[in-house]
PDB file of C-alpha atoms in Angstrom:
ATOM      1  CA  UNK A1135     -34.533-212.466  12.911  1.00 38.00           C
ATOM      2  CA  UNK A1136     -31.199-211.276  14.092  1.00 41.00           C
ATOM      3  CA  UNK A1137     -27.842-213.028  13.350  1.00 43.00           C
ATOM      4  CA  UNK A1138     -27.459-215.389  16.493  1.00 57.00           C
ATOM      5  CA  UNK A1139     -24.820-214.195  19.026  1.00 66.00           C
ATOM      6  CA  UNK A1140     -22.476-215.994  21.131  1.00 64.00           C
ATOM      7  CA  UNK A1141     -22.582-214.558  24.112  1.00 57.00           C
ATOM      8  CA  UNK A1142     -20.304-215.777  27.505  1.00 58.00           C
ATOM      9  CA  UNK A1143     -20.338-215.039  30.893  1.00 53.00           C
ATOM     10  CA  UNK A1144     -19.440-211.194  31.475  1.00 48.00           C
ATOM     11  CA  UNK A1145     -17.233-210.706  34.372  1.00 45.00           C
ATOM     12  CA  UNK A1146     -19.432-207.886  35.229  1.00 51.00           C
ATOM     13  CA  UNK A1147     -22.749-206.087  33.792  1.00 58.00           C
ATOM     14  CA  UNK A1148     -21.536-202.978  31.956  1.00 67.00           C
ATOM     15  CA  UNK A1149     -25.194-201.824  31.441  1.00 71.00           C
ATOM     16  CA  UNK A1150     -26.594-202.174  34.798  1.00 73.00           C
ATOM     17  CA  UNK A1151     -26.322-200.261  37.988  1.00 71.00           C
ATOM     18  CA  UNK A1152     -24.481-202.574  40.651  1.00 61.00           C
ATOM     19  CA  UNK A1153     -27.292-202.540  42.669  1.00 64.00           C
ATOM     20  CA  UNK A1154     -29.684-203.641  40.148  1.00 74.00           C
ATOM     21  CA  UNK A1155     -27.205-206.526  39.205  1.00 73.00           C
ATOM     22  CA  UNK A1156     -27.139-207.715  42.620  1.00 65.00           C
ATOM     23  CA  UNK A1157     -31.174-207.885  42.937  1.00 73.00           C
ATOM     24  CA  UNK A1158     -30.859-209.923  39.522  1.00 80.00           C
ATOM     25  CA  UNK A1159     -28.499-212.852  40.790  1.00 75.00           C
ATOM     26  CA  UNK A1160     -30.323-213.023  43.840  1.00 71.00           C
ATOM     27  CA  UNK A1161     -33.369-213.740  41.749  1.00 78.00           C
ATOM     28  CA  UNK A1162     -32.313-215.588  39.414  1.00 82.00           C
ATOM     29  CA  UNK A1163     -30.296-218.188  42.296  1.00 76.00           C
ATOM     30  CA  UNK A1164     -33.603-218.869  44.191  1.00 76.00           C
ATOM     31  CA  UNK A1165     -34.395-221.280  41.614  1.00 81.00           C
ATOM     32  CA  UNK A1166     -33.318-224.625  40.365  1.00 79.00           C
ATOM     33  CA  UNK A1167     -36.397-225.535  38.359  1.00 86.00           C
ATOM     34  CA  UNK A1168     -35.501-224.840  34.897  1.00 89.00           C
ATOM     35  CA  UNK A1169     -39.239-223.704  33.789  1.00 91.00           C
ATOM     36  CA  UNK A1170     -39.051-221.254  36.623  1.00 91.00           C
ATOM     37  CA  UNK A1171     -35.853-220.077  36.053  1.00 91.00           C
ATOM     38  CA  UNK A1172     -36.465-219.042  32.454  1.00 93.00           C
ATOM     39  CA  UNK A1173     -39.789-217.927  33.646  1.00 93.00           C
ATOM     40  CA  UNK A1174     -38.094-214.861  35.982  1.00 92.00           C
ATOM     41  CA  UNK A1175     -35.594-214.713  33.425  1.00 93.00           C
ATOM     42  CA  UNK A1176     -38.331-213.395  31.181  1.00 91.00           C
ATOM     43  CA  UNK A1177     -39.935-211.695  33.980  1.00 92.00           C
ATOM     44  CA  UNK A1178     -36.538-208.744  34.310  1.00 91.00           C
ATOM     45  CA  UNK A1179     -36.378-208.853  30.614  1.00 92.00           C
ATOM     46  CA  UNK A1180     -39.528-207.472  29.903  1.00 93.00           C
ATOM     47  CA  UNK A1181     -38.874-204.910  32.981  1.00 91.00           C
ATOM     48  CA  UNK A1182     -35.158-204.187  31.705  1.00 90.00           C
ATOM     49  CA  UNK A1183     -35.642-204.229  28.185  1.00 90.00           C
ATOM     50  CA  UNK A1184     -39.725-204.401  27.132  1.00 91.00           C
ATOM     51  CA  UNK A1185     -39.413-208.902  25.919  1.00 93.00           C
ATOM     52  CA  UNK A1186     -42.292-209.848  24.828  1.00 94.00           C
ATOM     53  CA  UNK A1187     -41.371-213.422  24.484  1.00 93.00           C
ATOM     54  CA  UNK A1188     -38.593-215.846  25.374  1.00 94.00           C
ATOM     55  CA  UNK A1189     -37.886-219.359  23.972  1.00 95.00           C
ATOM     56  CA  UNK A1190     -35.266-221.313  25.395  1.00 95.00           C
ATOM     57  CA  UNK A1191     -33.665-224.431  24.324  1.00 94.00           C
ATOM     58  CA  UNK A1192     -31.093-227.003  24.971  1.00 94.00           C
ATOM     59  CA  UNK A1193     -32.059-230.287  22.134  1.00 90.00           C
ATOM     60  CA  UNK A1194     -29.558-232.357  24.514  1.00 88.00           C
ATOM     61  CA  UNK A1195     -31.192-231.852  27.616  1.00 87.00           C
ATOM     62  CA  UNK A1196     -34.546-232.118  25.957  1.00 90.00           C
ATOM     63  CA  UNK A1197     -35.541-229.004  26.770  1.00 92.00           C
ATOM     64  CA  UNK A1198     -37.696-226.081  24.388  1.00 95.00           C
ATOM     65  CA  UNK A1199     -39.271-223.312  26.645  1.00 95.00           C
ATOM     66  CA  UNK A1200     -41.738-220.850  24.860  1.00 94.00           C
ATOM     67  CA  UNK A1201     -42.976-217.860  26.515  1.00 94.00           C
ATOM     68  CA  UNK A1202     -44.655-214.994  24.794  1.00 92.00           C
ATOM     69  CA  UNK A1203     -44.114-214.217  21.449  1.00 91.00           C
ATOM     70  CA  UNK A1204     -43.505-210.934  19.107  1.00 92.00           C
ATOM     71  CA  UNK A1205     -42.430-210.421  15.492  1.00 93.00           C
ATOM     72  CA  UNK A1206     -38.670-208.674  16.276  1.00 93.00           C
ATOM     73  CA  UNK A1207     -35.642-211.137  18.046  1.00 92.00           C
ATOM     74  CA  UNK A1208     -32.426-211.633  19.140  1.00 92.00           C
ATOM     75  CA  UNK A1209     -31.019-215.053  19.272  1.00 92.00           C
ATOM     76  CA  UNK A1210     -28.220-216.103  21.435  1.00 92.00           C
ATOM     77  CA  UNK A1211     -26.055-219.182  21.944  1.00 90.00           C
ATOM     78  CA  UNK A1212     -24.902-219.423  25.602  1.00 89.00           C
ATOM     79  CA  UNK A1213     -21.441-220.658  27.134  1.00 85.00           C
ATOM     80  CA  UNK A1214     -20.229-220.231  30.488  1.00 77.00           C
ATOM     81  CA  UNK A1215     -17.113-222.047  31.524  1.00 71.00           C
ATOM     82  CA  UNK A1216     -16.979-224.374  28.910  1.00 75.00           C
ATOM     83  CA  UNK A1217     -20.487-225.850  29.141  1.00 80.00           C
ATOM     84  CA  UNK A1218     -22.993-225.179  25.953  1.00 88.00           C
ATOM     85  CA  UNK A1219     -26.453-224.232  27.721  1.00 90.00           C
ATOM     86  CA  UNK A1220     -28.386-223.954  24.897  1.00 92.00           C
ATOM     87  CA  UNK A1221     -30.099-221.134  22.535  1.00 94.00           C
ATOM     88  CA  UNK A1222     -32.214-218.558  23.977  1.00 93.00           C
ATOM     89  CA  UNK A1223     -33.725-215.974  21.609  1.00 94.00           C
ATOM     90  CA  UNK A1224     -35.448-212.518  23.377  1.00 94.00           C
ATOM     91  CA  UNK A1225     -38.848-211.423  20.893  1.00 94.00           C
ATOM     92  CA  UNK A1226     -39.919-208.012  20.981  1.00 94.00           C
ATOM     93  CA  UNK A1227     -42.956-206.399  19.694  1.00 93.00           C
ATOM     94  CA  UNK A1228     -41.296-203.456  17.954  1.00 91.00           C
ATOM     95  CA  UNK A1229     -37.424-202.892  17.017  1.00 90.00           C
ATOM     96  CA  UNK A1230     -35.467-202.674  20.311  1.00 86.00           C
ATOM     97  CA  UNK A1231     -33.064-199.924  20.316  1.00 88.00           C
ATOM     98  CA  UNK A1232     -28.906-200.596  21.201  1.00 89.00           C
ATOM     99  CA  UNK A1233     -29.347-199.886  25.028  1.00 90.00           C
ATOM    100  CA  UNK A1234     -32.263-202.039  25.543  1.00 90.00           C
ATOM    101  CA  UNK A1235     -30.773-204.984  24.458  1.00 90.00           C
ATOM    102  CA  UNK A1236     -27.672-204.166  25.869  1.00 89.00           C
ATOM    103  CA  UNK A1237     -29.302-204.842  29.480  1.00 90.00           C
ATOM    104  CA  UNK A1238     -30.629-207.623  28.345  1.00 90.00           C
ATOM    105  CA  UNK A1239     -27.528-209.265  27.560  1.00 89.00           C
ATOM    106  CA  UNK A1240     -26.212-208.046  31.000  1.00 87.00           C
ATOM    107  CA  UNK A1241     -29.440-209.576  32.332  1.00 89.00           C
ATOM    108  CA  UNK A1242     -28.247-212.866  30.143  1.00 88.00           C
ATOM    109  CA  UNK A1243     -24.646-212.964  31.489  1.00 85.00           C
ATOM    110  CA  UNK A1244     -25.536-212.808  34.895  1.00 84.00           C
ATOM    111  CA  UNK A1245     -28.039-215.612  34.462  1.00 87.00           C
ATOM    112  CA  UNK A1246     -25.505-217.984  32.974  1.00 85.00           C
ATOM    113  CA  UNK A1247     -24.296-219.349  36.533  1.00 82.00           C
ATOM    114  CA  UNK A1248     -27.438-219.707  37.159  1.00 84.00           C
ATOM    115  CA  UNK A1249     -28.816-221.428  34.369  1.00 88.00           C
ATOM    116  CA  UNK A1250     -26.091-223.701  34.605  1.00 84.00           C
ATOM    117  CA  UNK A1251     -26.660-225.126  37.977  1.00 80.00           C
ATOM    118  CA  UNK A1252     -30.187-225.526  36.948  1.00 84.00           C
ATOM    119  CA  UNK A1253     -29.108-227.933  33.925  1.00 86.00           C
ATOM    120  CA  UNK A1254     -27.291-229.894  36.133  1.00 80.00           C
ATOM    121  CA  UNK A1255     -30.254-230.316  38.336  1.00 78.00           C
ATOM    122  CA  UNK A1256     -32.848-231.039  35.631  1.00 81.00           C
ATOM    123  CA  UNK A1257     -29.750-233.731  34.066  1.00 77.00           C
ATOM    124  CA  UNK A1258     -29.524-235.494  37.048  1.00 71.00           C
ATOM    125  CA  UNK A1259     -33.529-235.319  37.791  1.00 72.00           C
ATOM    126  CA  UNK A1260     -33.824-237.075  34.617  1.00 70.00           C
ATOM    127  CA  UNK A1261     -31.331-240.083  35.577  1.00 66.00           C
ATOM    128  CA  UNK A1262     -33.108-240.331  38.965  1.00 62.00           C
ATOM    129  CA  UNK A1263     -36.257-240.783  37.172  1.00 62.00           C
ATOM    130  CA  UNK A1264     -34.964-243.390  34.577  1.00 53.00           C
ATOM    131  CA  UNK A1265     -33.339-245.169  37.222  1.00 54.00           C
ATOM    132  CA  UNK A1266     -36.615-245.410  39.429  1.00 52.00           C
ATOM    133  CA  UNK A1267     -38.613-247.110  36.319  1.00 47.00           C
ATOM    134  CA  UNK A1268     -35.722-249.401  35.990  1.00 43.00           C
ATOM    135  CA  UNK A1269     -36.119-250.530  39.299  1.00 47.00           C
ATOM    136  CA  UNK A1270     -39.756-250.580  39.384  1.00 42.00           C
ATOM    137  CA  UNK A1271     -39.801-252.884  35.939  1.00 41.00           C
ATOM    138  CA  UNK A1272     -36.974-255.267  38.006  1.00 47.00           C
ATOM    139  CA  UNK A1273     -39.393-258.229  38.961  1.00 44.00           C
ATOM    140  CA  UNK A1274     -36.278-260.323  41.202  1.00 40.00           C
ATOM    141  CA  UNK A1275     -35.309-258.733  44.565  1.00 46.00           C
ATOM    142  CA  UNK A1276     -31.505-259.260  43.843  1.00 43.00           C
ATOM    143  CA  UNK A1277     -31.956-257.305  40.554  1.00 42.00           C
ATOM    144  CA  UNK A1278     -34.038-254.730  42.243  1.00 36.00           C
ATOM    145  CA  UNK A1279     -31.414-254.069  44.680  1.00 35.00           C
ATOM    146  CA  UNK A1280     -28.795-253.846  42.273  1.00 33.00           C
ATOM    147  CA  UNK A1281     -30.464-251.588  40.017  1.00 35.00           C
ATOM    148  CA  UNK A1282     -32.018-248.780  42.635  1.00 33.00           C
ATOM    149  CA  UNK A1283     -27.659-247.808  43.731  1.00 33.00           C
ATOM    150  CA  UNK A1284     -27.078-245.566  40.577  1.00 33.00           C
ATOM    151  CA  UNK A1285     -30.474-243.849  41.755  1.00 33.00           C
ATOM    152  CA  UNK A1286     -29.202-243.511  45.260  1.00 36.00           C
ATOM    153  CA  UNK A1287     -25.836-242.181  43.297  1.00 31.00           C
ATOM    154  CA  UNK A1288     -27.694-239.672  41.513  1.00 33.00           C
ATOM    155  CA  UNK A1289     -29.366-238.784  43.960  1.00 37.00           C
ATOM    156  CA  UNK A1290     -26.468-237.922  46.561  1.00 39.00           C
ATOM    157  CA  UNK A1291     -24.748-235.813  43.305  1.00 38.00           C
ATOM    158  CA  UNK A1292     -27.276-233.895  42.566  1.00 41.00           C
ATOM    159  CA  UNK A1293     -28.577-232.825  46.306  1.00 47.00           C
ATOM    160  CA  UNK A1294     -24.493-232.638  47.496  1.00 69.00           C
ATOM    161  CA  UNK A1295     -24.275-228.367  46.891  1.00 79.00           C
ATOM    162  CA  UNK A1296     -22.894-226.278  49.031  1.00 85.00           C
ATOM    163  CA  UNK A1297     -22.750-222.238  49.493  1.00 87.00           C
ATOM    164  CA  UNK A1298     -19.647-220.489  51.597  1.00 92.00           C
ATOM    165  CA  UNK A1299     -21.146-216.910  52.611  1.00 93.00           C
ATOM    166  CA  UNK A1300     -17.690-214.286  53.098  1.00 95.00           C
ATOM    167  CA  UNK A1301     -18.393-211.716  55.073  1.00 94.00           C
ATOM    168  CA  UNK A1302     -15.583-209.374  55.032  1.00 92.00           C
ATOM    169  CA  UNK A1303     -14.670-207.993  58.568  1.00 92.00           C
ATOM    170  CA  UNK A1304     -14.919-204.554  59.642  1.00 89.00           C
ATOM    171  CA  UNK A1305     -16.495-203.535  56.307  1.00 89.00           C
ATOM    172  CA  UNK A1306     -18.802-201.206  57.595  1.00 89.00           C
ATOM    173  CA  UNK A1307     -15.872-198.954  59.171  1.00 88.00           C
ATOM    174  CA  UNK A1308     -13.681-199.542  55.679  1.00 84.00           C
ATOM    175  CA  UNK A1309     -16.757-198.083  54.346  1.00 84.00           C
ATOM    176  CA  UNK A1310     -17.498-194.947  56.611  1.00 86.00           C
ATOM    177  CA  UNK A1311     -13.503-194.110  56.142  1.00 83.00           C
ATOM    178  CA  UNK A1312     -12.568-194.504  52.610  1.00 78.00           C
ATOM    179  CA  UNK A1313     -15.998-193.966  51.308  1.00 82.00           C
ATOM    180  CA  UNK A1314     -18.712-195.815  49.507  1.00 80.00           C
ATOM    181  CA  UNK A1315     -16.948-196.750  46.008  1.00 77.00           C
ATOM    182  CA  UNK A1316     -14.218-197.650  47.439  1.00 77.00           C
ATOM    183  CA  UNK A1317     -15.606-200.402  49.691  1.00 80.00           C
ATOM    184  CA  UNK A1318     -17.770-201.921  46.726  1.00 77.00           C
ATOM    185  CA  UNK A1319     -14.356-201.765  45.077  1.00 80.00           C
ATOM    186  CA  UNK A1320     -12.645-203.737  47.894  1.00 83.00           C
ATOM    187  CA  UNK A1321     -15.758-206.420  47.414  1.00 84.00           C
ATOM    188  CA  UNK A1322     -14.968-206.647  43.842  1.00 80.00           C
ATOM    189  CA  UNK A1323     -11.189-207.789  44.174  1.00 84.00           C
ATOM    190  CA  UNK A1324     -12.091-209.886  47.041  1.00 87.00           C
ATOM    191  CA  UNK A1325     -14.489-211.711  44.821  1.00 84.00           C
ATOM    192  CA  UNK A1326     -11.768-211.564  41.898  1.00 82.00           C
ATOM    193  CA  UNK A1327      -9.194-213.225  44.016  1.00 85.00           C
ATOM    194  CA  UNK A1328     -11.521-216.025  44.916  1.00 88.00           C
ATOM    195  CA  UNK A1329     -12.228-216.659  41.213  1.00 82.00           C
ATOM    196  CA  UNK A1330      -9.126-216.520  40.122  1.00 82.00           C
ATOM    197  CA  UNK A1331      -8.113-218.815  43.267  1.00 84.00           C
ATOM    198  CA  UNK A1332     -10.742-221.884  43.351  1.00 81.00           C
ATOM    199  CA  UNK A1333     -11.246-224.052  40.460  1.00 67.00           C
ATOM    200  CA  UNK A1334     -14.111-225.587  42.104  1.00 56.00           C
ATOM    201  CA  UNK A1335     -16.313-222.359  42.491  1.00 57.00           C
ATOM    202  CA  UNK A1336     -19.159-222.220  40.219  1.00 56.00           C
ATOM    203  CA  UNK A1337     -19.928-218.575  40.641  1.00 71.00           C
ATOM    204  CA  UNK A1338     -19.196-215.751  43.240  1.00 79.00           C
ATOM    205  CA  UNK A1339     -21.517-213.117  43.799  1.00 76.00           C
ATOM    206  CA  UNK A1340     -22.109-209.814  45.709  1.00 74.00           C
ATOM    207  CA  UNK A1341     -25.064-210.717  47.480  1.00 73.00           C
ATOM    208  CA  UNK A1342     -25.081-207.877  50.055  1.00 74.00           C
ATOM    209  CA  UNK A1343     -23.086-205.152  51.488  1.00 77.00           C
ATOM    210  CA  UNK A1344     -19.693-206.678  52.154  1.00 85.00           C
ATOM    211  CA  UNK A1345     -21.247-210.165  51.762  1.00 88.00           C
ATOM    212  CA  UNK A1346     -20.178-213.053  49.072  1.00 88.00           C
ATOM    213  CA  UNK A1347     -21.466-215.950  47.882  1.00 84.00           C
ATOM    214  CA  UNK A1348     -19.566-218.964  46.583  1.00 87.00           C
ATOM    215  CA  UNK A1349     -21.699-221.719  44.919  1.00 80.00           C
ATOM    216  CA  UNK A1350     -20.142-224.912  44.875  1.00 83.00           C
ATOM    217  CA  UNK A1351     -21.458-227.884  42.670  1.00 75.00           C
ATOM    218  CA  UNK A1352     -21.242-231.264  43.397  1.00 78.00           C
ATOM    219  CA  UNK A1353     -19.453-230.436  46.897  1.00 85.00           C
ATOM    220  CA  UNK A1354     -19.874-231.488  50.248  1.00 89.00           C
ATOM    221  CA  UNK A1355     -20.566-229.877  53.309  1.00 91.00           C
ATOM    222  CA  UNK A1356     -16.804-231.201  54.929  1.00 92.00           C
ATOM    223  CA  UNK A1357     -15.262-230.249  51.483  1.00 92.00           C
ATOM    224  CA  UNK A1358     -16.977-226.916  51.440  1.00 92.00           C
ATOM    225  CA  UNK A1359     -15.787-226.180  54.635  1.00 94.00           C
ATOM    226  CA  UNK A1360     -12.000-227.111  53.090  1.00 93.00           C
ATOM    227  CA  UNK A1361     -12.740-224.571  50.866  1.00 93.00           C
ATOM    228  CA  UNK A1362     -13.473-221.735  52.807  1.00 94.00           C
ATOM    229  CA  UNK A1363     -10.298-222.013  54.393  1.00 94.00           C
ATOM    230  CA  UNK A1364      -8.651-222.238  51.017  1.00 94.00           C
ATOM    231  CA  UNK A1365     -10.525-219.185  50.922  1.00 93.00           C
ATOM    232  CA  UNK A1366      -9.451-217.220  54.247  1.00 93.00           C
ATOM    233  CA  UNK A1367      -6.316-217.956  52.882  1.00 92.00           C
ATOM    234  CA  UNK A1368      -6.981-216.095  49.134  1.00 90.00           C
ATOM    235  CA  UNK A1369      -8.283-213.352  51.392  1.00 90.00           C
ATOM    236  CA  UNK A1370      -5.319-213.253  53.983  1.00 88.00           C
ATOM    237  CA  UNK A1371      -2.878-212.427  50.840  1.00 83.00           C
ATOM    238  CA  UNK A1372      -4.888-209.277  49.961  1.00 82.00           C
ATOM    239  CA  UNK A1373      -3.822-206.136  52.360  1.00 71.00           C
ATOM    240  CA  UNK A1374      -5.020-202.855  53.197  1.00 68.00           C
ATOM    241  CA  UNK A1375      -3.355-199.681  53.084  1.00 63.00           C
ATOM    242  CA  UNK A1376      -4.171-196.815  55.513  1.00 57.00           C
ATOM    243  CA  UNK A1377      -1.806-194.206  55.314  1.00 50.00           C
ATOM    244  CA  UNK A1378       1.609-195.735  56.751  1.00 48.00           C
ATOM    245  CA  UNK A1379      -0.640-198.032  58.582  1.00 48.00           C
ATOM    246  CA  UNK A1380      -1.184-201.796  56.426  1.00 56.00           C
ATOM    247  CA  UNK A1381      -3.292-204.494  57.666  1.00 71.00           C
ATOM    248  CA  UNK A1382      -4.222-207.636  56.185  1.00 81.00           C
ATOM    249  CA  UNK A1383      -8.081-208.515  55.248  1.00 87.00           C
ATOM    250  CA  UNK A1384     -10.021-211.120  57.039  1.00 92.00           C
ATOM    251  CA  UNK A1385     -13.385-212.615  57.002  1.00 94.00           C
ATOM    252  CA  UNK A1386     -16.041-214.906  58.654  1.00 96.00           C
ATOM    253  CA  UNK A1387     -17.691-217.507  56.664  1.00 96.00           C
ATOM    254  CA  UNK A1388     -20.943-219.340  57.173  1.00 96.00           C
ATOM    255  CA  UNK A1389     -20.797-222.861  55.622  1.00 95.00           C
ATOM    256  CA  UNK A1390     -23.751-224.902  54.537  1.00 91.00           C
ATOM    257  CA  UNK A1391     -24.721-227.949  52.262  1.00 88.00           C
ATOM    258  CA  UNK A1392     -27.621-228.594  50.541  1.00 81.00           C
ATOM    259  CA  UNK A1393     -28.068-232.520  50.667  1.00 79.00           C
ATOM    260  CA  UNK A1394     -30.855-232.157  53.579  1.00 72.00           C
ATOM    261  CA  UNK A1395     -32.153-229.203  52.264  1.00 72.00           C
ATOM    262  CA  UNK A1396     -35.833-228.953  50.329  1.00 69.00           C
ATOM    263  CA  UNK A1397     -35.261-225.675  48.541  1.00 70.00           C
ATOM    264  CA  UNK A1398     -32.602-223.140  47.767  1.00 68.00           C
ATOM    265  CA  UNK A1399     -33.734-220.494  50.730  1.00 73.00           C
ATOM    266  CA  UNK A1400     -32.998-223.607  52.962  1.00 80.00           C
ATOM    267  CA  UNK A1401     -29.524-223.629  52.135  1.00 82.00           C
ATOM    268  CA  UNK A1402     -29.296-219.917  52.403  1.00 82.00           C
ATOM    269  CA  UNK A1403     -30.858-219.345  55.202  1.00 86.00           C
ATOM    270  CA  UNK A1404     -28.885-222.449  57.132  1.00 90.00           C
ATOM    271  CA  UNK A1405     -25.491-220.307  55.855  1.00 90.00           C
ATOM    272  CA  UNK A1406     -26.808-217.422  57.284  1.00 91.00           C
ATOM    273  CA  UNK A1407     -27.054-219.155  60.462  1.00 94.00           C
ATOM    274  CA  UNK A1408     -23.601-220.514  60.519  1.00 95.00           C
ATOM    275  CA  UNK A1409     -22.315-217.006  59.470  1.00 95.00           C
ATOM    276  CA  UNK A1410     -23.797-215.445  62.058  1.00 95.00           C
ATOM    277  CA  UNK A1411     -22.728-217.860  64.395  1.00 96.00           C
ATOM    278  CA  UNK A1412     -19.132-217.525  63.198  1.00 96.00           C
ATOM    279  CA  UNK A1413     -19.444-213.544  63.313  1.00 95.00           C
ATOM    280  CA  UNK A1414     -20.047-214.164  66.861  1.00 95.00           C
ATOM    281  CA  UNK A1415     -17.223-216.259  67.496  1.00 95.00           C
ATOM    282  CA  UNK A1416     -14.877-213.366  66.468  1.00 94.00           C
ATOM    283  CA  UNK A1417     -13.137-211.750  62.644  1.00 94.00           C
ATOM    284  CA  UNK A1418     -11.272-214.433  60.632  1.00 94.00           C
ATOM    285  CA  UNK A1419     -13.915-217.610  62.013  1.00 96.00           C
ATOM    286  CA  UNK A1420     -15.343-220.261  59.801  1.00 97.00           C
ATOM    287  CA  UNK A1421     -18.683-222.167  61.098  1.00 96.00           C
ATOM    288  CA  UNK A1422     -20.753-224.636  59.179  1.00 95.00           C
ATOM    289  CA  UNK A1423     -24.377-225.105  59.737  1.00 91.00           C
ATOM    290  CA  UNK A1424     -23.874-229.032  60.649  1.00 84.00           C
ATOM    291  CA  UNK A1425     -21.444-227.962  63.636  1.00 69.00           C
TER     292      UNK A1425
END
């Protein structure tokens, strides 16, 4: 057994091509299930790096995983913004050699975010459920009443998500002018000056070409829509520089929440809608899906 590591959130993969990082998240943010998560998780580790196993825990959330198994490991503690989520140990059949388990720390630190959002599910899952039996055990209609509201409560928190999708205007002609770095470079401080800008922002990804995503926990659809124009703001104060010419940055954002939503790809694809519906609507436009 390996000493255990404590690993954080890596502001970006430095073992992984970008493109391969990007298929990862988008992966890995399909899922709220915890089981499933750490099941995919698995999944690109034995593609990236030849697992053999995975066991996952998290004693607090009740939680102990076990998939596969082999005599070699590497055990981690994980952290990302503040939050402990657990141990996770990768098991190999054979020693694993530096770069191997390099990517699969990459793979690691871009599932944190992730992972995260799927405690929080599986946390408030749990309350939900104790709250039901308390309610069904409650033999007096007054008391019945008055114990199912923290289930509704629960309930509302842990269905109230929302995702902003960024689109960043005219990114296909930034692209065919300055070339192809450049633009992905352009993506990257856009995405930096959101982070650095929103305190509520769980995680911001590349998702496709010239297209963000900002998970937001615990956030309304009206709120959400607050913050993407916190956001066109973040994005008005970066400018770009063509020649003598200089021209500030805009984007349209698609807006959705996930509180009537029955999976993930719901929420997506409803913030695809709204996106495209603001794209059409003109650069620098906002739409949610409710409007």
């Amino acid at each position: 057994m390996m000493s255990i590591t404590n690993l954080q959130q890596a502001d970006s993969p430095r073992h992984l091509a970008l493109d391969q990082a990007l298929a990862l998240v988008q992966n890995l943010h399909r899922h709220l299930d915890t089981e499933t998560l750490v099941d995919t998780l698995w999944q690109q580790a034995a593609a990236l790096a030849q697992a053999s196993g995975l066991r996952y825990r998290h004693p607090d959330h009740g939680l102990d995983i076990d998939l596969g198994d082999g005599p070699h490991s590497a055990s981690y503690t994980l952290t990302h913004q503040g939050a402990e989520l657990g141990e996770l140990v990768f098991r190999f059949r054979s020693r694993v050699d530096e770069a191997a388990l390099a990517r699969a720390e990459d793979l690691l630190a871009l599932a944190m975010p992730a992972l995260r959002n799927a405690l929080i599910h599986h946390q408030a899952r749990q309350r939900a459920a104790h709250a039901e039996n308390v309610e069904i055990l409650a033999s007096a209609p007054p008391e019945s009443r008055l114990r199912r509201r923290p289930a509704d409560a629960v309930r509302d928190t842990a269905s109230d998500d929302a995702l902003v999708l960024v689109s960043l205007d005219g990114f296909d002609e930034i692209r065919e002018r300055h070339g192809e770095t450049w633009a992905h470079t352009l993506i990257h401080t856009i995405g930096e000056q959101i982070r650095e800008g929103l305190r509520d922002a769980d995680s911001v990804f590349q998702i496709d070409e010239g297209l963000l995503a900002v998970l937001l926990p615990r956030t309304s659809e009206p709120a959400a829509l607050d913050v993407a124009r916190k956001i066109r703001v973040l994005i008005a104060g970066l400018h770009l520089r063509d020649g003598r010419v200089t021209s500030q940055l805009t984007a349209c954002m698609g807006v959705a929440g996930a509180k009537a939503a029955k999976t993930p790809e719901d929420v997506l694809d409803r913030a695809n809608a709204a996106l495209a519906a603001a794209r059409n609507e003109g650069s620098n436009t906002i739409r949610a899906a409710s409007i």
